[in-house]
Amino acid sequence: QVQLVESGGGLVQAGGSLRLSCAASGRTVSSYAMGWFRQAPGKEREFVAGINHSGARTYYAEFVKGRFTISRDNAKNTLYLQMNTLKPEDTAVYYCAAGPVFPGSRIDEYDYWGQGTQVTASS
């Protein structure tokens, strides 16, 4: 089993930045690919970014390319999402996930999920 706990969400003005963290525990987390998803009210959960087990390879949804950066520190069992130039449409609950597949952009490619952290970008 892998347990994931997100933190770092909050309220920020449009154009601002936030850094999300996802603390992982349990089985050998460093062997898993990891990803970030988000879900806005009334919408389906969507892929944001993914990273392979070592951190050497990353993959992004088109709508965040150039603004968001995914990274991981396997020594600390922590996944990060640096979000810059936030837009009101980035407002959502952000989830981290772990799974065996890279690049995993589908929900069913991930086995473990956190509870989510709210990000609100106000206009």
Short mmCIF file of C-alpha atoms in Angstrom, two decimals, residues 2-123:
data_model
loop_
_atom_site.label_atom_id
_atom_site.label_comp_id
_atom_site.label_asym_id
_atom_site.label_seq_id
_atom_site.Cartn_x
_atom_site.Cartn_y
_atom_site.Cartn_z
CA VAL A 2 1.01 3.58 -0.65
CA GLN A 3 -0.40 6.54 1.25
CA LEU A 4 -0.38 9.99 -0.35
CA VAL A 5 -1.05 13.31 1.38
CA GLU A 6 -1.20 16.58 -0.55
CA SER A 7 -0.50 20.03 0.87
CA GLY A 8 0.24 23.55 -0.31
CA GLY A 9 -3.07 24.54 -1.82
CA GLY A 10 -4.72 27.86 -1.11
CA LEU A 11 -6.11 31.09 -2.49
CA VAL A 12 -3.95 33.17 -4.82
CA GLN A 13 -4.55 36.02 -7.23
CA ALA A 14 -4.42 35.33 -10.92
CA GLY A 15 -0.83 35.54 -12.10
CA GLY A 16 0.47 34.26 -8.79
CA SER A 17 2.26 31.03 -7.86
CA LEU A 18 1.77 28.06 -5.58
CA ARG A 19 3.83 24.95 -4.87
CA LEU A 20 1.98 21.75 -4.08
CA SER A 21 3.60 18.88 -2.24
CA CYS A 22 2.60 15.24 -1.98
CA ALA A 23 4.12 13.22 0.85
CA ALA A 24 4.24 9.52 0.13
CA SER A 25 4.65 6.60 2.51
CA GLY A 26 4.28 2.86 2.44
CA ARG A 27 5.75 0.58 -0.17
CA THR A 28 8.77 1.55 -2.26
CA VAL A 29 7.35 4.78 -3.64
CA SER A 30 10.49 5.47 -5.66
CA SER A 31 9.58 2.57 -7.94
CA TYR A 32 6.31 4.20 -9.02
CA ALA A 33 5.54 6.78 -11.64
CA MET A 34 3.57 9.65 -10.16
CA GLY A 35 1.22 12.28 -11.42
CA TRP A 36 -0.97 15.25 -10.67
CA PHE A 37 -4.63 15.49 -11.64
CA ARG A 38 -7.25 18.13 -10.96
CA GLN A 39 -11.02 18.32 -10.75
CA ALA A 40 -13.01 21.52 -11.02
CA PRO A 41 -16.64 21.75 -9.81
CA GLY A 42 -18.98 20.01 -12.23
CA LYS A 43 -16.13 18.68 -14.36
CA GLU A 44 -14.34 15.39 -14.71
CA ARG A 45 -10.95 14.76 -13.16
CA GLU A 46 -8.21 15.58 -15.66
CA PHE A 47 -4.52 14.88 -16.04
CA VAL A 48 -2.11 17.73 -15.31
CA ALA A 49 1.44 16.31 -15.24
CA GLY A 50 3.32 13.05 -14.80
CA ILE A 51 6.85 12.00 -13.85
CA ASN A 52 8.66 8.69 -14.11
CA HIS A 53 10.05 6.79 -11.13
CA SER A 54 13.51 8.42 -11.23
CA GLY A 55 12.34 11.94 -12.04
CA ALA A 56 14.28 12.03 -15.31
CA ARG A 57 11.20 12.16 -17.55
CA THR A 58 8.15 14.38 -17.33
CA TYR A 59 4.93 14.82 -19.29
CA TYR A 60 2.42 17.68 -19.24
CA ALA A 61 -1.06 18.47 -20.37
CA GLU A 62 -1.01 21.14 -23.06
CA PHE A 63 -2.86 23.67 -20.93
CA VAL A 64 -0.06 23.79 -18.29
CA LYS A 65 3.04 23.56 -20.47
CA GLY A 66 5.42 26.40 -19.68
CA ARG A 67 3.57 27.30 -16.46
CA PHE A 68 3.70 24.20 -14.24
CA THR A 69 6.68 22.02 -13.31
CA ILE A 70 6.46 18.56 -11.79
CA SER A 71 9.38 17.17 -9.80
CA ARG A 72 10.12 14.59 -7.14
CA ASP A 73 12.62 14.00 -4.37
CA ASN A 74 12.84 10.25 -3.79
CA ALA A 75 15.07 10.72 -0.76
CA LYS A 76 12.19 12.60 0.87
CA ASN A 77 9.42 10.51 -0.75
CA THR A 78 7.84 13.74 -1.93
CA LEU A 79 6.27 14.85 -5.20
CA TYR A 80 5.96 18.52 -6.13
CA LEU A 81 4.01 20.70 -8.53
CA GLN A 82 5.27 24.24 -9.00
CA MET A 83 2.46 26.31 -10.48
CA ASN A 84 3.26 29.72 -11.94
CA THR A 85 1.14 32.30 -13.76
CA LEU A 86 -2.04 30.80 -12.32
CA LYS A 87 -5.30 31.50 -14.09
CA PRO A 88 -8.86 31.43 -12.73
CA GLU A 89 -9.49 28.32 -14.86
CA ASP A 90 -6.78 26.51 -12.86
CA THR A 91 -9.13 26.58 -9.85
CA ALA A 92 -9.74 22.97 -8.81
CA VAL A 93 -8.98 20.29 -6.28
CA TYR A 94 -5.54 18.90 -7.11
CA TYR A 95 -4.75 15.23 -6.51
CA CYS A 96 -1.48 13.33 -6.58
CA ALA A 97 -1.40 9.72 -7.66
CA ALA A 98 1.05 6.83 -7.96
CA GLY A 99 1.07 3.96 -10.46
CA PRO A 100 3.22 1.66 -12.58
CA VAL A 101 2.81 3.41 -15.94
CA PHE A 102 4.68 6.37 -17.45
CA PRO A 103 3.47 8.56 -18.99
CA GLY A 104 0.17 7.83 -17.34
CA SER A 105 -2.45 10.35 -18.37
CA ARG A 106 -5.52 8.26 -17.60
CA ILE A 107 -7.09 7.85 -14.18
CA ASP A 108 -7.14 4.05 -14.52
CA GLU A 109 -3.34 3.98 -14.90
CA TYR A 110 -2.89 4.99 -11.25
CA ASP A 111 -3.37 2.69 -8.26
CA TYR A 112 -3.06 5.11 -5.34
CA TRP A 113 -4.58 8.55 -4.76
CA GLY A 114 -4.38 11.31 -2.20
CA GLN A 115 -7.37 13.18 -0.79
CA GLY A 116 -6.69 16.36 -2.71
CA THR A 117 -5.87 19.99 -1.95
CA GLN A 118 -7.92 23.00 -3.07
CA VAL A 119 -6.32 25.59 -5.34
CA THR A 120 -8.23 28.79 -6.04
CA ALA A 121 -6.94 31.47 -8.41
CA SER A 122 -9.05 34.60 -8.17
CA SER A 123 -9.45 37.11 -11.00
#
